[in-house]
């Protein structure tokens, strides 16, 4: 008999294991000195955990769906705007002045990159193996991304990203324990940070360490 106790590491395994535990504990409770109140508390906590897992799954699915719909809407809007631009330019009544007024003629002098007053806009999608950050590039070179997770008080620089989306696939600090991750971004132009930090956004994350390939 070993003195070390066993407990599954993942949520799914723990819920299944816990269900077996509370169903059989009454048979051994008096012998092992376990009270009915202790069993009832664990049973309720397992029920709550199952409910929260279900809620988290629903939220993840909803976020993924919303992000996909947002991307599809954005691409449809760009296509329709381009179609209108093409139709307008093919019309005999079209003039460059009209095009400039509509904003569909490219400026003769390229606009300066970056906006010193800008702050990035980004969207979070929490998945089972990563957190995906879709961000709007506009006329900047990229963004720097920082995060805090768990009980961390200081921001951690994750990376500089030049192509959206950015994928954060770090495993949780504590295996099997959901953690809160907070993110913020700032634009970069010519390797220099410009503008303001974005608003903070967060996700509740449960990412396990990937098992090494056999």
PDB file of C-alpha atoms in Angstrom:
ATOM      1  CA  UNK A   1       0.000   0.000   0.000  1.00  0.00           C
ATOM      2  CA  UNK A   2       1.417   3.374  -1.039  1.00  0.00           C
ATOM      3  CA  UNK A   3       1.075   6.574   1.025  1.00  0.00           C
ATOM      4  CA  UNK A   4       0.829   8.701  -2.128  1.00  0.00           C
ATOM      5  CA  UNK A   5      -2.710   9.539  -3.193  1.00  0.00           C
ATOM      6  CA  UNK A   6      -3.950   9.461  -6.776  1.00  0.00           C
ATOM      7  CA  UNK A   7      -6.011  12.100  -8.497  1.00  0.00           C
ATOM      8  CA  UNK A   8      -6.535  12.580 -12.266  1.00  0.00           C
ATOM      9  CA  UNK A   9      -4.953  15.641 -13.857  1.00  0.00           C
ATOM     10  CA  UNK A  10      -7.530  16.677 -16.443  1.00  0.00           C
ATOM     11  CA  UNK A  11     -11.038  18.022 -15.824  1.00  0.00           C
ATOM     12  CA  UNK A  12     -12.783  15.302 -17.806  1.00  0.00           C
ATOM     13  CA  UNK A  13     -10.915  12.514 -16.020  1.00  0.00           C
ATOM     14  CA  UNK A  14     -11.480  14.169 -12.637  1.00  0.00           C
ATOM     15  CA  UNK A  15     -15.246  14.473 -13.153  1.00  0.00           C
ATOM     16  CA  UNK A  16     -15.509  10.800 -14.140  1.00  0.00           C
ATOM     17  CA  UNK A  17     -13.242   9.724 -11.284  1.00  0.00           C
ATOM     18  CA  UNK A  18     -15.125  11.925  -8.810  1.00  0.00           C
ATOM     19  CA  UNK A  19     -18.456  10.457  -9.856  1.00  0.00           C
ATOM     20  CA  UNK A  20     -17.193   6.978  -9.072  1.00  0.00           C
ATOM     21  CA  UNK A  21     -15.773   8.198  -5.752  1.00  0.00           C
ATOM     22  CA  UNK A  22     -18.974   9.767  -4.405  1.00  0.00           C
ATOM     23  CA  UNK A  23     -21.122   6.867  -5.612  1.00  0.00           C
ATOM     24  CA  UNK A  24     -19.068   4.317  -3.672  1.00  0.00           C
ATOM     25  CA  UNK A  25     -17.959   6.327  -0.635  1.00  0.00           C
ATOM     26  CA  UNK A  26     -21.173   5.614   1.335  1.00  0.00           C
ATOM     27  CA  UNK A  27     -20.207   1.931   1.356  1.00  0.00           C
ATOM     28  CA  UNK A  28     -16.965   2.749   3.180  1.00  0.00           C
ATOM     29  CA  UNK A  29     -17.810   6.023   4.956  1.00  0.00           C
ATOM     30  CA  UNK A  30     -18.317   4.631   8.463  1.00  0.00           C
ATOM     31  CA  UNK A  31     -15.301   2.337   8.197  1.00  0.00           C
ATOM     32  CA  UNK A  32     -13.016   5.128   6.957  1.00  0.00           C
ATOM     33  CA  UNK A  33     -14.362   7.922   9.178  1.00  0.00           C
ATOM     34  CA  UNK A  34     -15.907   9.963   6.357  1.00  0.00           C
ATOM     35  CA  UNK A  35     -19.060  11.932   7.188  1.00  0.00           C
ATOM     36  CA  UNK A  36     -22.191  12.223   5.094  1.00  0.00           C
ATOM     37  CA  UNK A  37     -21.727  16.002   5.058  1.00  0.00           C
ATOM     38  CA  UNK A  38     -18.296  15.623   3.472  1.00  0.00           C
ATOM     39  CA  UNK A  39     -19.714  13.343   0.793  1.00  0.00           C
ATOM     40  CA  UNK A  40     -22.603  15.764   0.165  1.00  0.00           C
ATOM     41  CA  UNK A  41     -20.229  18.717  -0.222  1.00  0.00           C
ATOM     42  CA  UNK A  42     -18.056  16.861  -2.732  1.00  0.00           C
ATOM     43  CA  UNK A  43     -21.143  15.679  -4.634  1.00  0.00           C
ATOM     44  CA  UNK A  44     -22.410  19.270  -4.921  1.00  0.00           C
ATOM     45  CA  UNK A  45     -18.993  20.546  -6.006  1.00  0.00           C
ATOM     46  CA  UNK A  46     -18.812  17.900  -8.727  1.00  0.00           C
ATOM     47  CA  UNK A  47     -22.288  18.896  -9.929  1.00  0.00           C
ATOM     48  CA  UNK A  48     -21.197  22.545  -9.997  1.00  0.00           C
ATOM     49  CA  UNK A  49     -18.031  21.626 -11.896  1.00  0.00           C
ATOM     50  CA  UNK A  50     -20.000  19.726 -14.546  1.00  0.00           C
ATOM     51  CA  UNK A  51     -22.273  22.749 -14.980  1.00  0.00           C
ATOM     52  CA  UNK A  52     -19.344  25.175 -15.270  1.00  0.00           C
ATOM     53  CA  UNK A  53     -17.598  22.947 -17.806  1.00  0.00           C
ATOM     54  CA  UNK A  54     -20.792  22.946 -19.854  1.00  0.00           C
ATOM     55  CA  UNK A  55     -21.074  26.740 -19.607  1.00  0.00           C
ATOM     56  CA  UNK A  56     -17.423  27.205 -20.588  1.00  0.00           C
ATOM     57  CA  UNK A  57     -17.877  24.934 -23.600  1.00  0.00           C
ATOM     58  CA  UNK A  58     -20.936  26.933 -24.686  1.00  0.00           C
ATOM     59  CA  UNK A  59     -19.057  30.228 -24.349  1.00  0.00           C
ATOM     60  CA  UNK A  60     -16.060  28.905 -26.301  1.00  0.00           C
ATOM     61  CA  UNK A  61     -18.328  27.711 -29.097  1.00  0.00           C
ATOM     62  CA  UNK A  62     -20.152  31.053 -29.126  1.00  0.00           C
ATOM     63  CA  UNK A  63     -16.896  33.047 -29.259  1.00  0.00           C
ATOM     64  CA  UNK A  64     -15.548  30.928 -32.095  1.00  0.00           C
ATOM     65  CA  UNK A  65     -18.809  31.372 -33.995  1.00  0.00           C
ATOM     66  CA  UNK A  66     -18.865  35.149 -33.426  1.00  0.00           C
ATOM     67  CA  UNK A  67     -15.262  35.549 -34.571  1.00  0.00           C
ATOM     68  CA  UNK A  68     -15.950  33.529 -37.708  1.00  0.00           C
ATOM     69  CA  UNK A  69     -19.078  35.584 -38.446  1.00  0.00           C
ATOM     70  CA  UNK A  70     -17.146  38.809 -37.892  1.00  0.00           C
ATOM     71  CA  UNK A  71     -14.415  37.720 -40.317  1.00  0.00           C
ATOM     72  CA  UNK A  72     -16.940  36.606 -42.929  1.00  0.00           C
ATOM     73  CA  UNK A  73     -18.860  39.893 -42.620  1.00  0.00           C
ATOM     74  CA  UNK A  74     -15.651  41.900 -42.954  1.00  0.00           C
ATOM     75  CA  UNK A  75     -14.634  40.065 -46.146  1.00  0.00           C
ATOM     76  CA  UNK A  76     -18.129  40.391 -47.628  1.00  0.00           C
ATOM     77  CA  UNK A  77     -18.163  44.121 -46.920  1.00  0.00           C
ATOM     78  CA  UNK A  78     -14.738  44.561 -48.562  1.00  0.00           C
ATOM     79  CA  UNK A  79     -15.884  42.606 -51.628  1.00  0.00           C
ATOM     80  CA  UNK A  80     -19.069  44.664 -52.000  1.00  0.00           C
ATOM     81  CA  UNK A  81     -17.157  47.926 -51.563  1.00  0.00           C
ATOM     82  CA  UNK A  82     -14.676  46.837 -54.248  1.00  0.00           C
ATOM     83  CA  UNK A  83     -17.523  45.820 -56.580  1.00  0.00           C
ATOM     84  CA  UNK A  84     -19.103  49.256 -56.177  1.00  0.00           C
ATOM     85  CA  UNK A  85     -15.756  50.927 -56.822  1.00  0.00           C
ATOM     86  CA  UNK A  86     -15.283  48.939 -60.049  1.00  0.00           C
ATOM     87  CA  UNK A  87     -18.820  49.744 -61.263  1.00  0.00           C
ATOM     88  CA  UNK A  88     -18.333  53.439 -60.526  1.00  0.00           C
ATOM     89  CA  UNK A  89     -15.005  53.659 -62.352  1.00  0.00           C
ATOM     90  CA  UNK A  90     -16.422  51.947 -65.443  1.00  0.00           C
ATOM     91  CA  UNK A  91     -19.261  54.458 -65.729  1.00  0.00           C
ATOM     92  CA  UNK A  92     -18.851  57.180 -68.377  1.00  0.00           C
ATOM     93  CA  UNK A  93     -19.831  59.823 -65.820  1.00  0.00           C
ATOM     94  CA  UNK A  94     -16.990  58.889 -63.471  1.00  0.00           C
ATOM     95  CA  UNK A  95     -14.225  61.445 -62.949  1.00  0.00           C
ATOM     96  CA  UNK A  96     -11.122  61.463 -60.813  1.00  0.00           C
ATOM     97  CA  UNK A  97     -12.626  64.255 -58.723  1.00  0.00           C
ATOM     98  CA  UNK A  98     -15.633  62.059 -57.979  1.00  0.00           C
ATOM     99  CA  UNK A  99     -13.327  59.187 -57.084  1.00  0.00           C
ATOM    100  CA  UNK A 100     -11.269  61.351 -54.752  1.00  0.00           C
ATOM    101  CA  UNK A 101     -14.428  62.596 -53.082  1.00  0.00           C
ATOM    102  CA  UNK A 102     -15.612  59.006 -52.573  1.00  0.00           C
ATOM    103  CA  UNK A 103     -12.161  57.938 -51.359  1.00  0.00           C
ATOM    104  CA  UNK A 104     -11.742  55.256 -54.042  1.00  0.00           C
ATOM    105  CA  UNK A 105      -8.805  56.933 -55.783  1.00  0.00           C
ATOM    106  CA  UNK A 106      -5.395  56.146 -54.331  1.00  0.00           C
ATOM    107  CA  UNK A 107      -3.724  59.299 -52.954  1.00  0.00           C
ATOM    108  CA  UNK A 108      -0.819  60.631 -55.014  1.00  0.00           C
ATOM    109  CA  UNK A 109       1.319  60.943 -51.905  1.00  0.00           C
ATOM    110  CA  UNK A 110       1.305  57.784 -49.771  1.00  0.00           C
ATOM    111  CA  UNK A 111      -0.118  58.392 -46.334  1.00  0.00           C
ATOM    112  CA  UNK A 112       2.308  58.189 -43.445  1.00  0.00           C
ATOM    113  CA  UNK A 113       2.188  54.839 -41.709  1.00  0.00           C
ATOM    114  CA  UNK A 114       0.723  54.628 -38.266  1.00  0.00           C
ATOM    115  CA  UNK A 115      -1.421  56.900 -36.172  1.00  0.00           C
ATOM    116  CA  UNK A 116       0.151  58.341 -33.015  1.00  0.00           C
ATOM    117  CA  UNK A 117      -3.265  58.370 -31.355  1.00  0.00           C
ATOM    118  CA  UNK A 118      -4.338  54.856 -32.365  1.00  0.00           C
ATOM    119  CA  UNK A 119      -4.939  51.863 -30.113  1.00  0.00           C
ATOM    120  CA  UNK A 120      -5.289  48.331 -31.525  1.00  0.00           C
ATOM    121  CA  UNK A 121      -8.641  46.602 -31.801  1.00  0.00           C
ATOM    122  CA  UNK A 122      -8.565  42.846 -31.259  1.00  0.00           C
ATOM    123  CA  UNK A 123     -10.863  39.899 -30.638  1.00  0.00           C
ATOM    124  CA  UNK A 124     -10.227  36.850 -28.442  1.00  0.00           C
ATOM    125  CA  UNK A 125     -11.269  33.284 -29.199  1.00  0.00           C
ATOM    126  CA  UNK A 126     -10.526  30.720 -26.472  1.00  0.00           C
ATOM    127  CA  UNK A 127      -9.984  27.233 -27.889  1.00  0.00           C
ATOM    128  CA  UNK A 128      -9.041  23.900 -26.352  1.00  0.00           C
ATOM    129  CA  UNK A 129      -5.396  24.158 -27.426  1.00  0.00           C
ATOM    130  CA  UNK A 130      -4.801  27.907 -27.755  1.00  0.00           C
ATOM    131  CA  UNK A 131      -6.102  31.430 -27.363  1.00  0.00           C
ATOM    132  CA  UNK A 132      -6.419  33.133 -30.754  1.00  0.00           C
ATOM    133  CA  UNK A 133      -6.066  36.904 -30.942  1.00  0.00           C
ATOM    134  CA  UNK A 134      -7.443  38.428 -34.151  1.00  0.00           C
ATOM    135  CA  UNK A 135      -6.258  42.018 -34.465  1.00  0.00           C
ATOM    136  CA  UNK A 136      -6.801  44.847 -36.947  1.00  0.00           C
ATOM    137  CA  UNK A 137      -3.553  45.908 -38.656  1.00  0.00           C
ATOM    138  CA  UNK A 138      -4.690  49.047 -40.508  1.00  0.00           C
ATOM    139  CA  UNK A 139      -1.552  50.819 -41.848  1.00  0.00           C
ATOM    140  CA  UNK A 140       0.820  49.676 -39.093  1.00  0.00           C
ATOM    141  CA  UNK A 141       3.640  47.134 -39.308  1.00  0.00           C
ATOM    142  CA  UNK A 142       2.339  45.010 -36.465  1.00  0.00           C
ATOM    143  CA  UNK A 143       1.630  44.871 -32.744  1.00  0.00           C
ATOM    144  CA  UNK A 144       3.394  43.977 -29.534  1.00  0.00           C
ATOM    145  CA  UNK A 145       1.383  41.681 -27.296  1.00  0.00           C
ATOM    146  CA  UNK A 146       1.542  41.444 -23.522  1.00  0.00           C
ATOM    147  CA  UNK A 147      -0.349  39.285 -21.060  1.00  0.00           C
ATOM    148  CA  UNK A 148      -0.904  38.499 -17.412  1.00  0.00           C
ATOM    149  CA  UNK A 149      -2.183  35.147 -16.254  1.00  0.00           C
ATOM    150  CA  UNK A 150      -3.252  33.573 -13.006  1.00  0.00           C
ATOM    151  CA  UNK A 151      -2.091  35.726 -10.106  1.00  0.00           C
ATOM    152  CA  UNK A 152       0.635  37.536 -12.073  1.00  0.00           C
ATOM    153  CA  UNK A 153       0.769  41.254 -11.283  1.00  0.00           C
ATOM    154  CA  UNK A 154       3.255  42.321 -13.977  1.00  0.00           C
ATOM    155  CA  UNK A 155       2.750  42.263 -17.741  1.00  0.00           C
ATOM    156  CA  UNK A 156       4.767  39.701 -19.723  1.00  0.00           C
ATOM    157  CA  UNK A 157       5.889  40.535 -23.266  1.00  0.00           C
ATOM    158  CA  UNK A 158       4.707  37.642 -25.448  1.00  0.00           C
ATOM    159  CA  UNK A 159       5.818  38.624 -28.919  1.00  0.00           C
ATOM    160  CA  UNK A 160       5.762  41.107 -31.767  1.00  0.00           C
ATOM    161  CA  UNK A 161       3.280  39.967 -34.395  1.00  0.00           C
ATOM    162  CA  UNK A 162       3.057  41.206 -37.974  1.00  0.00           C
ATOM    163  CA  UNK A 163       0.302  38.956 -39.329  1.00  0.00           C
ATOM    164  CA  UNK A 164      -3.034  38.390 -37.583  1.00  0.00           C
ATOM    165  CA  UNK A 165      -4.037  36.202 -35.822  1.00  0.00           C
ATOM    166  CA  UNK A 166      -1.609  35.628 -32.947  1.00  0.00           C
ATOM    167  CA  UNK A 167      -1.878  32.230 -31.239  1.00  0.00           C
ATOM    168  CA  UNK A 168      -1.027  31.795 -27.555  1.00  0.00           C
ATOM    169  CA  UNK A 169      -0.587  28.053 -27.006  1.00  0.00           C
ATOM    170  CA  UNK A 170       1.173  28.163 -23.627  1.00  0.00           C
ATOM    171  CA  UNK A 171       0.051  25.446 -21.241  1.00  0.00           C
ATOM    172  CA  UNK A 172      -1.638  26.540 -18.018  1.00  0.00           C
ATOM    173  CA  UNK A 173       0.613  27.436 -15.100  1.00  0.00           C
ATOM    174  CA  UNK A 174      -1.073  24.714 -13.052  1.00  0.00           C
ATOM    175  CA  UNK A 175      -2.139  21.624 -14.958  1.00  0.00           C
ATOM    176  CA  UNK A 176      -5.862  20.977 -14.926  1.00  0.00           C
ATOM    177  CA  UNK A 177      -6.720  24.307 -13.287  1.00  0.00           C
ATOM    178  CA  UNK A 178      -8.494  26.956 -15.417  1.00  0.00           C
ATOM    179  CA  UNK A 179      -6.694  30.304 -15.416  1.00  0.00           C
ATOM    180  CA  UNK A 180      -7.600  33.831 -16.398  1.00  0.00           C
ATOM    181  CA  UNK A 181      -5.396  35.423 -19.075  1.00  0.00           C
ATOM    182  CA  UNK A 182      -5.498  39.159 -19.707  1.00  0.00           C
ATOM    183  CA  UNK A 183      -4.141  40.604 -22.958  1.00  0.00           C
ATOM    184  CA  UNK A 184      -3.275  44.021 -24.343  1.00  0.00           C
ATOM    185  CA  UNK A 185      -1.635  45.247 -27.562  1.00  0.00           C
ATOM    186  CA  UNK A 186       0.146  48.286 -28.921  1.00  0.00           C
ATOM    187  CA  UNK A 187       0.936  49.152 -32.530  1.00  0.00           C
ATOM    188  CA  UNK A 188       4.470  48.987 -33.962  1.00  0.00           C
ATOM    189  CA  UNK A 189       5.812  50.994 -36.917  1.00  0.00           C
ATOM    190  CA  UNK A 190       9.448  50.730 -38.047  1.00  0.00           C
ATOM    191  CA  UNK A 191      10.255  48.680 -34.923  1.00  0.00           C
ATOM    192  CA  UNK A 192       8.972  51.448 -32.656  1.00  0.00           C
ATOM    193  CA  UNK A 193       5.870  51.313 -30.494  1.00  0.00           C
ATOM    194  CA  UNK A 194       3.344  54.043 -31.288  1.00  0.00           C
ATOM    195  CA  UNK A 195      -0.050  55.105 -30.064  1.00  0.00           C
ATOM    196  CA  UNK A 196      -1.795  53.843 -26.966  1.00  0.00           C
ATOM    197  CA  UNK A 197      -2.207  50.453 -25.382  1.00  0.00           C
ATOM    198  CA  UNK A 198      -5.442  48.752 -26.356  1.00  0.00           C
ATOM    199  CA  UNK A 199      -8.169  48.033 -23.879  1.00  0.00           C
ATOM    200  CA  UNK A 200      -7.595  44.878 -21.844  1.00  0.00           C
ATOM    201  CA  UNK A 201      -9.422  41.691 -22.775  1.00  0.00           C
ATOM    202  CA  UNK A 202      -9.430  38.361 -20.984  1.00  0.00           C
ATOM    203  CA  UNK A 203     -10.184  34.695 -21.508  1.00  0.00           C
ATOM    204  CA  UNK A 204     -10.608  31.758 -19.138  1.00  0.00           C
ATOM    205  CA  UNK A 205      -8.178  29.140 -20.389  1.00  0.00           C
ATOM    206  CA  UNK A 206      -7.518  25.452 -19.854  1.00  0.00           C
ATOM    207  CA  UNK A 207      -4.636  24.312 -22.069  1.00  0.00           C
ATOM    208  CA  UNK A 208      -2.851  21.078 -21.188  1.00  0.00           C
ATOM    209  CA  UNK A 209       0.779  20.243 -21.884  1.00  0.00           C
ATOM    210  CA  UNK A 210       0.999  18.431 -25.199  1.00  0.00           C
ATOM    211  CA  UNK A 211       2.104  14.834 -24.848  1.00  0.00           C
ATOM    212  CA  UNK A 212       5.348  14.032 -26.692  1.00  0.00           C
ATOM    213  CA  UNK A 213       4.891  12.062 -29.893  1.00  0.00           C
ATOM    214  CA  UNK A 214       5.413   8.343 -29.521  1.00  0.00           C
TER     215      UNK A 214
END
